[in-house]
Backbone as a printed PyTorch tensor [residue, N CA C, xyz], in Angstrom:
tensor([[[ 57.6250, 132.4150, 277.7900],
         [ 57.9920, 133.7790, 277.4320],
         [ 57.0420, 134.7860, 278.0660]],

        [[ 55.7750, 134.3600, 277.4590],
         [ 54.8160, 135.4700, 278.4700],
         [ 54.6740, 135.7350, 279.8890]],

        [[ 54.9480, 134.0800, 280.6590],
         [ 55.1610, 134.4110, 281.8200],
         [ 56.6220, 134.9880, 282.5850]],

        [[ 57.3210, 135.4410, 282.1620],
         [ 58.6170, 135.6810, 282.5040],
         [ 58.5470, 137.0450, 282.4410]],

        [[ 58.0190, 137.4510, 281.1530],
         [ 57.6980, 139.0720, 281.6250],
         [ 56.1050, 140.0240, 281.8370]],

        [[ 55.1880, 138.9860, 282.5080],
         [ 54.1750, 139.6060, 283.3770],
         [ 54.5860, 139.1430, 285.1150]],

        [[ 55.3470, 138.4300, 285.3020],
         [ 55.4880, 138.2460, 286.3510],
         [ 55.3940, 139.4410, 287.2800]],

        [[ 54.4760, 139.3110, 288.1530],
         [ 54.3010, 140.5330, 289.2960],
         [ 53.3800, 141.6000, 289.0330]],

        [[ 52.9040, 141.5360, 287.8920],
         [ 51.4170, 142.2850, 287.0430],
         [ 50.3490, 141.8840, 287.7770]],

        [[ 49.1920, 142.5450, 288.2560],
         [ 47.9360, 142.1500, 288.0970],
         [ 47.2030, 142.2240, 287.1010]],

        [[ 47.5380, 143.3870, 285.8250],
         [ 46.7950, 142.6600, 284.7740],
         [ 47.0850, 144.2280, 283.4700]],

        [[ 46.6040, 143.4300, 282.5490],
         [ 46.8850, 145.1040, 281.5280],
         [ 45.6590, 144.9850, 280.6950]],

        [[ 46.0990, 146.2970, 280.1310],
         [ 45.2580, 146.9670, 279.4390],
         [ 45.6680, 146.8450, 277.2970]],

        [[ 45.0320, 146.2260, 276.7670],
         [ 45.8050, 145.8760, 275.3610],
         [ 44.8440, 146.9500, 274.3580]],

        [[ 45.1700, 147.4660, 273.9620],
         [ 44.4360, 148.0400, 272.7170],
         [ 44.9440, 147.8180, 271.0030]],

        [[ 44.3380, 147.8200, 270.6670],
         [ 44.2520, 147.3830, 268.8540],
         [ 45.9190, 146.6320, 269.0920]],

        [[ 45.5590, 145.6450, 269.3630],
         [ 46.5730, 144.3400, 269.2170],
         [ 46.8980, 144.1800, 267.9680]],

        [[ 48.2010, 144.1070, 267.3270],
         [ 48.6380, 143.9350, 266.0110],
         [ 48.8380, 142.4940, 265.7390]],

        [[ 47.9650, 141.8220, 265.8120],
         [ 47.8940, 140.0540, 265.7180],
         [ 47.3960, 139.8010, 264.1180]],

        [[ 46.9930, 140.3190, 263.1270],
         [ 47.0970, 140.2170, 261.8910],
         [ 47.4600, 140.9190, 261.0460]],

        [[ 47.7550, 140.6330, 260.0440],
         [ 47.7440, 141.5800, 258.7160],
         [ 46.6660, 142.6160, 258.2630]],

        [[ 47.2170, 143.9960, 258.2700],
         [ 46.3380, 144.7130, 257.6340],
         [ 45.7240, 144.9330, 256.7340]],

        [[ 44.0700, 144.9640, 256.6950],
         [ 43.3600, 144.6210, 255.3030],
         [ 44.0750, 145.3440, 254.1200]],

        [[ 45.1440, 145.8870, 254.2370],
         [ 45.0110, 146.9420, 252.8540],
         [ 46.7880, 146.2050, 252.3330]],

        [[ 47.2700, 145.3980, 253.2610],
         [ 48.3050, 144.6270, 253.0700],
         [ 48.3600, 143.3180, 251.8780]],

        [[ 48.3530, 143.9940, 250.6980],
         [ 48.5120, 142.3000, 249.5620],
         [ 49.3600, 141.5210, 250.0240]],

        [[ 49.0810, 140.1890, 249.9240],
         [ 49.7340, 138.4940, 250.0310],
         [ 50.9570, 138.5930, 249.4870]],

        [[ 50.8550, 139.6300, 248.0170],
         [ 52.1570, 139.4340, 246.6690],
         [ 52.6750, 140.4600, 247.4230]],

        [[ 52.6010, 141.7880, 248.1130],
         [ 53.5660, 142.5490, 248.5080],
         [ 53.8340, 141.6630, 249.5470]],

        [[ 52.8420, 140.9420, 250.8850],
         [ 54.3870, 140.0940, 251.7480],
         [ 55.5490, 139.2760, 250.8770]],

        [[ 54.7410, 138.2310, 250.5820],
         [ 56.0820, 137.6330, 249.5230],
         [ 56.8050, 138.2950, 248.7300]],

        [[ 56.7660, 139.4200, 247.8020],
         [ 57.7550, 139.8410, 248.0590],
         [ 59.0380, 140.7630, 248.6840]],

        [[ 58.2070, 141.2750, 250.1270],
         [ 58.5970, 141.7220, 250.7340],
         [ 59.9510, 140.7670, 251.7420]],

        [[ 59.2930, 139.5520, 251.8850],
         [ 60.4400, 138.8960, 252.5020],
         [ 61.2320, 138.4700, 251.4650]],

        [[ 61.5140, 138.5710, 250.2800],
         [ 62.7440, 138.3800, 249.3330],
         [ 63.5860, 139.6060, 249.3160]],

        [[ 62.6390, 140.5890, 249.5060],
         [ 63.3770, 142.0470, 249.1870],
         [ 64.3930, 142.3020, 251.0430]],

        [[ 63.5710, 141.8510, 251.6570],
         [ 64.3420, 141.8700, 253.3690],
         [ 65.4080, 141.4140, 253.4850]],

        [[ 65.8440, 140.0030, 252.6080],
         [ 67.0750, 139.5740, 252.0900],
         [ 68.0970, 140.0710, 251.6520]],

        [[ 67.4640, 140.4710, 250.0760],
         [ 68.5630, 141.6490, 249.2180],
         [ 68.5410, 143.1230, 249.0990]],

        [[ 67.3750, 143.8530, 249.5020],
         [ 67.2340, 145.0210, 249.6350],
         [ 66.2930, 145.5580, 251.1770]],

        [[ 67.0070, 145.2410, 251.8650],
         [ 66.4330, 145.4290, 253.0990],
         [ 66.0970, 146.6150, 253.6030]],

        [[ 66.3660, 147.9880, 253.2320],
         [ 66.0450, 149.1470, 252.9850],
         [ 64.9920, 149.5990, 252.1040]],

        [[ 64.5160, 148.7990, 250.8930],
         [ 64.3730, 149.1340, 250.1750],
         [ 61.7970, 149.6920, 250.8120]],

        [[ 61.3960, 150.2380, 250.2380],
         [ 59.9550, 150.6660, 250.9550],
         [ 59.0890, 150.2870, 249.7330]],

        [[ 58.2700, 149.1940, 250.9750],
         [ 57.7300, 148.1880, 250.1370],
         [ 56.3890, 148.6970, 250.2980]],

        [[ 56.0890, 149.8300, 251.3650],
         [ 54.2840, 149.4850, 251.6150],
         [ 54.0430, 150.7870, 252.2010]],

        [[ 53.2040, 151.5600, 252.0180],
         [ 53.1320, 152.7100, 252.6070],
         [ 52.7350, 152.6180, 254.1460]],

        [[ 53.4190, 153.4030, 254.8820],
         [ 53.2770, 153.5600, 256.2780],
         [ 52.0270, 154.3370, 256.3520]],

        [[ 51.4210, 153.5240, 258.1200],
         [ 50.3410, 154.4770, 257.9700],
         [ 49.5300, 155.9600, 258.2790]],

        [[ 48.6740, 155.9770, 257.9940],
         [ 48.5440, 157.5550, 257.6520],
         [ 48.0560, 158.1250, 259.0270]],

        [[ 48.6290, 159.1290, 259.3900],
         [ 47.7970, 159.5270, 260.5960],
         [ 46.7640, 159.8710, 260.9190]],

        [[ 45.9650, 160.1460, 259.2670],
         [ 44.5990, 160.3100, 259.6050],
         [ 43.6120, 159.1860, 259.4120]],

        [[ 44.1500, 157.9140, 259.6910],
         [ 43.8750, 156.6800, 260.1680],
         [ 43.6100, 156.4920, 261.6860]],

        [[ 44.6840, 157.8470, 262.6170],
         [ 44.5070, 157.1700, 263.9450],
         [ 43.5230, 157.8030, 264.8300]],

        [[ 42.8680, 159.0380, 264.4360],
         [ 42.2850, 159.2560, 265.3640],
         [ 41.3680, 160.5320, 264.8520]],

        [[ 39.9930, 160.7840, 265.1810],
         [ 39.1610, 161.7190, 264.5600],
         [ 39.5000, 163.3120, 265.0260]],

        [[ 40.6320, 163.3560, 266.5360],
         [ 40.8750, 164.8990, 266.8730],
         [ 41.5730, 165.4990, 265.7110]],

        [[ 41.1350, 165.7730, 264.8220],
         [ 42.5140, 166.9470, 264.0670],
         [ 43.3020, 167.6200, 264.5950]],

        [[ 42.8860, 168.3860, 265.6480],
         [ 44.4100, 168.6530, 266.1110],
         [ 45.6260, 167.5890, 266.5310]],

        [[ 45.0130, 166.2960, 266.7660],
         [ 46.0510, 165.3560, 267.3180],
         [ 46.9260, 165.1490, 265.7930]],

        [[ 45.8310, 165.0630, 265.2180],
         [ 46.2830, 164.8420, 263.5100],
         [ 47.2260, 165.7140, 263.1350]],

        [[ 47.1120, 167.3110, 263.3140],
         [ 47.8530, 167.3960, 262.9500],
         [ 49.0300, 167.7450, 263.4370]],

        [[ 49.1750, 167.5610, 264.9140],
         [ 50.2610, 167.3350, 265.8570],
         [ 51.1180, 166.3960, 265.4580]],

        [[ 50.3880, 165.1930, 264.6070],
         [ 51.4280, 164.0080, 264.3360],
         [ 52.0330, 164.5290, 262.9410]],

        [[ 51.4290, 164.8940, 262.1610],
         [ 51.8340, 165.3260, 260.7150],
         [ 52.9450, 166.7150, 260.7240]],

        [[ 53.2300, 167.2390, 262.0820],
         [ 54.0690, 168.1100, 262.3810],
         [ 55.0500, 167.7630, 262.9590]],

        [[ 55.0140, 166.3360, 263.3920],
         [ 56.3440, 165.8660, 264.5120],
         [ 57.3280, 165.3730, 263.4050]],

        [[ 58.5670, 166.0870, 263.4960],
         [ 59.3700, 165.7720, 262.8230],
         [ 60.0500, 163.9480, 263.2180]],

        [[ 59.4720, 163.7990, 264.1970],
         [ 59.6800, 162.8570, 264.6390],
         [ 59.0820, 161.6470, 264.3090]],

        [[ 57.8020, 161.6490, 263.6400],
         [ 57.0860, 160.7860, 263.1380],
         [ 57.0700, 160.3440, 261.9090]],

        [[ 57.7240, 159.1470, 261.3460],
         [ 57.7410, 158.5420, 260.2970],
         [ 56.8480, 158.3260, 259.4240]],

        [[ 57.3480, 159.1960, 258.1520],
         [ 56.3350, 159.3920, 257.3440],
         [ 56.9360, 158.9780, 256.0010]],

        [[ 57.6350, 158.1560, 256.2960],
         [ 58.3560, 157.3950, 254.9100],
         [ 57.5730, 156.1520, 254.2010]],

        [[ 58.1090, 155.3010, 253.4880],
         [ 57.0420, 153.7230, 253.1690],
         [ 57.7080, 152.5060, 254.3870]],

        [[ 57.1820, 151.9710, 254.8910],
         [ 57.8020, 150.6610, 255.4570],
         [ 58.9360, 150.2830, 254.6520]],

        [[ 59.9690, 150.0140, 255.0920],
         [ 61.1120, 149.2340, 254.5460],
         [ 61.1670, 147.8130, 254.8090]],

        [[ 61.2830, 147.2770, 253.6380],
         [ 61.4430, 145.7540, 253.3790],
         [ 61.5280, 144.6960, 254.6430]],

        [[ 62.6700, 144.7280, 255.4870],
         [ 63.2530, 144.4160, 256.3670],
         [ 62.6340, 144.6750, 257.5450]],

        [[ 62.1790, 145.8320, 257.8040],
         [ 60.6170, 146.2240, 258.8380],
         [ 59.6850, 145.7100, 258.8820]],

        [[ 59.6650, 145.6920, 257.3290],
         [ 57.8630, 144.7730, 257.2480],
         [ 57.9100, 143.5660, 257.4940]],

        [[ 58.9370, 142.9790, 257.3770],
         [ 58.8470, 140.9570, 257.5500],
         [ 59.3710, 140.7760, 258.7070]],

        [[ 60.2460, 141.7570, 260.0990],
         [ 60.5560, 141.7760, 260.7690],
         [ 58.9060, 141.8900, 261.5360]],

        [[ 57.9410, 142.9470, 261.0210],
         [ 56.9540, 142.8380, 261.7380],
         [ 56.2440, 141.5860, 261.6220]],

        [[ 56.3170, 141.0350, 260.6690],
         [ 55.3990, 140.3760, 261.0090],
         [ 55.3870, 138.7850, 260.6010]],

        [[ 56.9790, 138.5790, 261.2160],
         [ 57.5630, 137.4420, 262.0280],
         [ 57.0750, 137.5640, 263.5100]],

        [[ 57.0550, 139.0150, 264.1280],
         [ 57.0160, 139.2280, 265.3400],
         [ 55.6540, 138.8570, 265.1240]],

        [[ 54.7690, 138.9820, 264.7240],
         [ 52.8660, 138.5970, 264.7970],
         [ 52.3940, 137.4600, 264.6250]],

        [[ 53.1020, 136.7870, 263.9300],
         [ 53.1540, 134.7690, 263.7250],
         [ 54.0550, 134.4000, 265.5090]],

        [[ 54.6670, 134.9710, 265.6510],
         [ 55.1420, 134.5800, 267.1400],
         [ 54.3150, 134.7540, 268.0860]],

        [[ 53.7960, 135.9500, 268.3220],
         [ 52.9010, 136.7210, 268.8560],
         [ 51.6980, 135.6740, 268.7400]],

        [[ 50.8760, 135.7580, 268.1740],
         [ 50.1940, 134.0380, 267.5530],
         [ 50.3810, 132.7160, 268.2450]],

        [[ 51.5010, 132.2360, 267.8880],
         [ 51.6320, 131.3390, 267.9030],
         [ 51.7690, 130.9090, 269.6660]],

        [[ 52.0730, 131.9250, 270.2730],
         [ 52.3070, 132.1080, 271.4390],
         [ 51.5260, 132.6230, 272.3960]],

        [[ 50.2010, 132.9780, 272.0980],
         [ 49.2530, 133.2750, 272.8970],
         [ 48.5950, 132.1120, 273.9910]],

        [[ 48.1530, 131.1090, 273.5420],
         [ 48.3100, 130.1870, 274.5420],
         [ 48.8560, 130.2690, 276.0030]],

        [[ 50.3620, 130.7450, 275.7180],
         [ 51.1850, 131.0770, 277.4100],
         [ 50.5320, 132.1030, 278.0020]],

        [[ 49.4510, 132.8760, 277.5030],
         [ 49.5660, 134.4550, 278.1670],
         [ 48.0940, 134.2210, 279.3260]],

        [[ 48.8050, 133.9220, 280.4480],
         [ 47.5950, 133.9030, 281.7090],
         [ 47.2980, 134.9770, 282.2480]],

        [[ 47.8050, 136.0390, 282.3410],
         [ 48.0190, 137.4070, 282.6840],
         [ 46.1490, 138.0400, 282.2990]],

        [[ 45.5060, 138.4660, 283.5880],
         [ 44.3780, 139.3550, 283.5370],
         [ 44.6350, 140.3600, 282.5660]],

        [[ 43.7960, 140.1170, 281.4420],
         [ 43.5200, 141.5850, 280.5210],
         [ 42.4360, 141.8750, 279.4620]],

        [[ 42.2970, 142.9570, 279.3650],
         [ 41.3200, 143.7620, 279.1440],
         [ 41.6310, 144.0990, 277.4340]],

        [[ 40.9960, 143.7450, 276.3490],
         [ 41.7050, 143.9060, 275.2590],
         [ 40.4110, 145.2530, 274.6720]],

        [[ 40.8260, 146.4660, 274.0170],
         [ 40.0690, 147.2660, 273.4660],
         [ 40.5180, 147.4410, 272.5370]],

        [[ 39.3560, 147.9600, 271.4490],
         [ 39.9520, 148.1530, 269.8130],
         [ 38.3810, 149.5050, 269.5540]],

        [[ 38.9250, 150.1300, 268.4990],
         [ 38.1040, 151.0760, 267.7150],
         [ 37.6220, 150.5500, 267.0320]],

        [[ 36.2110, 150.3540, 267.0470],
         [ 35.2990, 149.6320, 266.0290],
         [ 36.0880, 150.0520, 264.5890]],

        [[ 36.1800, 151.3200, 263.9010],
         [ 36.5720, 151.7670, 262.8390],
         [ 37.8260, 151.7840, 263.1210]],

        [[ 38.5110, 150.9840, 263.5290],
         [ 40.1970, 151.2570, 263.6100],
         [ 40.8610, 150.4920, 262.0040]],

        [[ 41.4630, 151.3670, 261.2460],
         [ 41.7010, 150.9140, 259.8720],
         [ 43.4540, 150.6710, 259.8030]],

        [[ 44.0170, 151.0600, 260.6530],
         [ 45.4520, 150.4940, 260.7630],
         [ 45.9790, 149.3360, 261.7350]],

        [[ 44.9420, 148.5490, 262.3850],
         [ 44.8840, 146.9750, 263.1310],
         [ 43.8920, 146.7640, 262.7250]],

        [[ 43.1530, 145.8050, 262.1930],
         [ 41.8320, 145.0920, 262.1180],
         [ 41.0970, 145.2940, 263.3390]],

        [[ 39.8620, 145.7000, 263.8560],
         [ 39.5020, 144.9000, 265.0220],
         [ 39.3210, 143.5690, 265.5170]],

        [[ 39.0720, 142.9180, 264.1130],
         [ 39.1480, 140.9470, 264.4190],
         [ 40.7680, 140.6880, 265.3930]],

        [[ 41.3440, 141.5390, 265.0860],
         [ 42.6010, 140.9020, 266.0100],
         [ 42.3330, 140.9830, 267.2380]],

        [[ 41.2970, 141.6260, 268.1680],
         [ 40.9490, 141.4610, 269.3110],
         [ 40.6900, 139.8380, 269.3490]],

        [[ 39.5010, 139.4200, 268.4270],
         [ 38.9560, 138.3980, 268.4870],
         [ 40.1780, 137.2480, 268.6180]],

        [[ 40.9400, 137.4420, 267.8260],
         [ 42.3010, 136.4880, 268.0090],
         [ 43.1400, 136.3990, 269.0810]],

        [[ 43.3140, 137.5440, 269.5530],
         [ 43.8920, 138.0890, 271.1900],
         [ 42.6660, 137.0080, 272.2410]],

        [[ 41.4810, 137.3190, 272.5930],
         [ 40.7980, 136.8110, 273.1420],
         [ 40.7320, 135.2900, 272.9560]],

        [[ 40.5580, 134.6670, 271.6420],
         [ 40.4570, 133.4910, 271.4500],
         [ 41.9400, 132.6100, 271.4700]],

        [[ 43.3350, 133.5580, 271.7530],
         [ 44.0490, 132.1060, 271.2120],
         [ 44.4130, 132.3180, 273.4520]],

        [[ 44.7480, 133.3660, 274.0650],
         [ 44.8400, 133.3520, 275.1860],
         [ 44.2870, 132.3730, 276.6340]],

        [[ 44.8550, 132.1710, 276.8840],
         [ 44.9180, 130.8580, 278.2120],
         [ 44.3410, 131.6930, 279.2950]],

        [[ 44.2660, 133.3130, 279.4530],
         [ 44.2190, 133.6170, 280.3490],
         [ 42.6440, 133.4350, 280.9540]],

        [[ 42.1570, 133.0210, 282.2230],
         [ 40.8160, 133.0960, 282.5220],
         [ 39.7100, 134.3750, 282.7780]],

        [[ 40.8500, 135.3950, 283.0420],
         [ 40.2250, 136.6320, 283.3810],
         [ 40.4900, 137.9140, 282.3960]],

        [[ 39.5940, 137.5830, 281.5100],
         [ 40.2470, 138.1610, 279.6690],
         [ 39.0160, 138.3460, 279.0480]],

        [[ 38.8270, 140.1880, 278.9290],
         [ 37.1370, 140.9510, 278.4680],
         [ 37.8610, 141.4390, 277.1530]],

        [[ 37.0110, 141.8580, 276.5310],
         [ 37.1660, 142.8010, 275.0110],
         [ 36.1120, 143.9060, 275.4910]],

        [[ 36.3440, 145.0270, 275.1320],
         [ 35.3220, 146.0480, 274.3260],
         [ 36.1290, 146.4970, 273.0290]],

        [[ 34.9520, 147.1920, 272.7170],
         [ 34.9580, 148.0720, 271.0390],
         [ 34.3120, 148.8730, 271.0970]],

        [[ 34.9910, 150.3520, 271.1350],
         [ 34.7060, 151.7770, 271.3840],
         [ 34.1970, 151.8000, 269.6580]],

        [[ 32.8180, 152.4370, 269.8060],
         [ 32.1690, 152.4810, 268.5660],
         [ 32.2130, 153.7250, 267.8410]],

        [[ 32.5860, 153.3170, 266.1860],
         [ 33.0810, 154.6030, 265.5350],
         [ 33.9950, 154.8590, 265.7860]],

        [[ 35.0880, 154.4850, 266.6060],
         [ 36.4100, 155.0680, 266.9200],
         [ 37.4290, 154.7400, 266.1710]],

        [[ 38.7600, 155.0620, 265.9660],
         [ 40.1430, 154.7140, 265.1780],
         [ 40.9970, 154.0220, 266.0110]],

        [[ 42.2700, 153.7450, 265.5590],
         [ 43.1460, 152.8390, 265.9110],
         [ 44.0940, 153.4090, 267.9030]],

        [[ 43.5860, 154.9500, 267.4780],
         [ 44.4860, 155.5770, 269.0540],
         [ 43.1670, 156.1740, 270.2330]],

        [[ 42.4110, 154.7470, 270.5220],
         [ 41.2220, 155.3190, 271.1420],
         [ 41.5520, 156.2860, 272.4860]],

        [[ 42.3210, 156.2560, 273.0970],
         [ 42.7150, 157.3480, 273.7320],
         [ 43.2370, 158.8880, 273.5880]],

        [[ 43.4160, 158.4620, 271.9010],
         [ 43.3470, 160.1600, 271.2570],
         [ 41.9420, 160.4220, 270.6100]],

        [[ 41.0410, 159.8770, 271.0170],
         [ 39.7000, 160.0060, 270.3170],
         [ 39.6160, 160.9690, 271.2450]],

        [[ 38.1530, 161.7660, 270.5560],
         [ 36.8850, 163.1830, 270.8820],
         [ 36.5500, 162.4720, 272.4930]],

        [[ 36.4870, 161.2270, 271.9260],
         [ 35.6700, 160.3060, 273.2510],
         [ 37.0540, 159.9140, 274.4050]],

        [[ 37.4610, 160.2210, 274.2340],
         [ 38.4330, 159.8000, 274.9020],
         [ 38.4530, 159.5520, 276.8580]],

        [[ 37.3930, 160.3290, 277.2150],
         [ 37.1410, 159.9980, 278.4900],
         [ 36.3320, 159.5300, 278.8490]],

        [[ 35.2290, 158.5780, 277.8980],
         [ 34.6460, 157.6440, 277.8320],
         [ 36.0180, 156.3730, 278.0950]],

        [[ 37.1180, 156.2140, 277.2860],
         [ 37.8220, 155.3290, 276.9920],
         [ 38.3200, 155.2810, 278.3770]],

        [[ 39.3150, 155.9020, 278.8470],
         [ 40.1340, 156.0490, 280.2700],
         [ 38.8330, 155.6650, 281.3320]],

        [[ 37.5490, 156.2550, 281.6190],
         [ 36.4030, 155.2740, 282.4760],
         [ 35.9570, 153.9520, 282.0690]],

        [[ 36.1800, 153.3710, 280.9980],
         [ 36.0090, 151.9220, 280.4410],
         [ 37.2870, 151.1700, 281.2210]],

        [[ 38.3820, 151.7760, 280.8120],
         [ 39.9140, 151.2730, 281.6320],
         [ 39.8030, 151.1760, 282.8840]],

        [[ 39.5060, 152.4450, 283.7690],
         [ 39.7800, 152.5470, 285.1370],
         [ 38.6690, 151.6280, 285.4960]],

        [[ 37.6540, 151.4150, 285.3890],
         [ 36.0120, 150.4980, 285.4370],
         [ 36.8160, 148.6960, 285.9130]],

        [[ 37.6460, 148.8490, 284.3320],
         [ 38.3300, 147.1770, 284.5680],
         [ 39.2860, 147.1700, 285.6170]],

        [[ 40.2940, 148.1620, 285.2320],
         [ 41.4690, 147.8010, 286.0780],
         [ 40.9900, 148.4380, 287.6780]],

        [[ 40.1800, 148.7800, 288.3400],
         [ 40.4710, 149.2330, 289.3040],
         [ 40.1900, 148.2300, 290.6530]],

        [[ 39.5720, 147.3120, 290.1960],
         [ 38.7850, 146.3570, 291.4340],
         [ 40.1850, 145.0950, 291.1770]],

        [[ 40.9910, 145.3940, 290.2810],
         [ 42.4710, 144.4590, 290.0010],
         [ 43.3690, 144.9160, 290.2040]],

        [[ 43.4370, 146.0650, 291.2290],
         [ 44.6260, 146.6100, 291.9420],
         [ 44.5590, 146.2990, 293.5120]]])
């Protein structure tokens, strides 16, 4: 699977990889979230997260809290076990991923764990596969204060892999 669609990549760039469950995610809301995905698949099992989770610019903050476009409802039942069927796959399937990449996470990122880097890095086959962790930062390190610290960390990796 992984190789079928990096084919022809020299390599990417991954940030706050969604490879686990979020600390603030109870065991008893998954279980019963995948019963409710069944019979009430609409139904909002978990609060979605907050935008002032993703990033320390307030104005980005409150650019997102103004987009009518941005979902600000609870996760629905059927979303949530849909996600994270997709993250046990995701998982389970890292092994295939040979593809050069560069995995970054926000030390303080509170809507992905940063350990999911560690899982990204450790379950991957690939040989040419770094981590950093932008310190103090949130989950959208490219909407961080720091943010052009972040884009010279990127261009640094990817540029000698073009």
């Amino acid at each position: 699977l992984y190789a079928e669609r990096t084919e022809g990549l020299a390599g990417a760039i991954i940030n706050g990889a969604a490879l686990d469950v979020p600390d603030d995610i109870n065991p008893i809301t998954i279980r019963i979230g995948r019963l409710l995905a069944r019979i009430a698949p609409r139904l909002g099992v978990q609060k979605f997260y907050d935008p002032e989770s993703l990033t320390h610019d307030r104005t980005r903050v409150a650019a997102v809290k103004a987009d009518p476009l941005f979902y600000k409802g609870w996760m629905r039942a059927r979303t949530g076990n849909e996600m994270l069927k997709s993250i046990q796959t995701a998982v389970a399937e890292l092994n295939q991923l040979t593809l050069p990449f560069f995995a970054t996470h926000g030390s303080q990122d509170r809507t992905v764990p940063p350990r999911t880097t560690d899982i990204l890095l450790g379950g991957a086959a690939s040989e040419d596969k770094q981590a950093h962790f932008f310190e103090g930062m949130l989950h959208e390190v490219h909407n961080e204060p720091g943010r052009d610290e972040v884009f010279a960390t990127w261009w640094r990796w990817l540029e000698p892999r073009l």
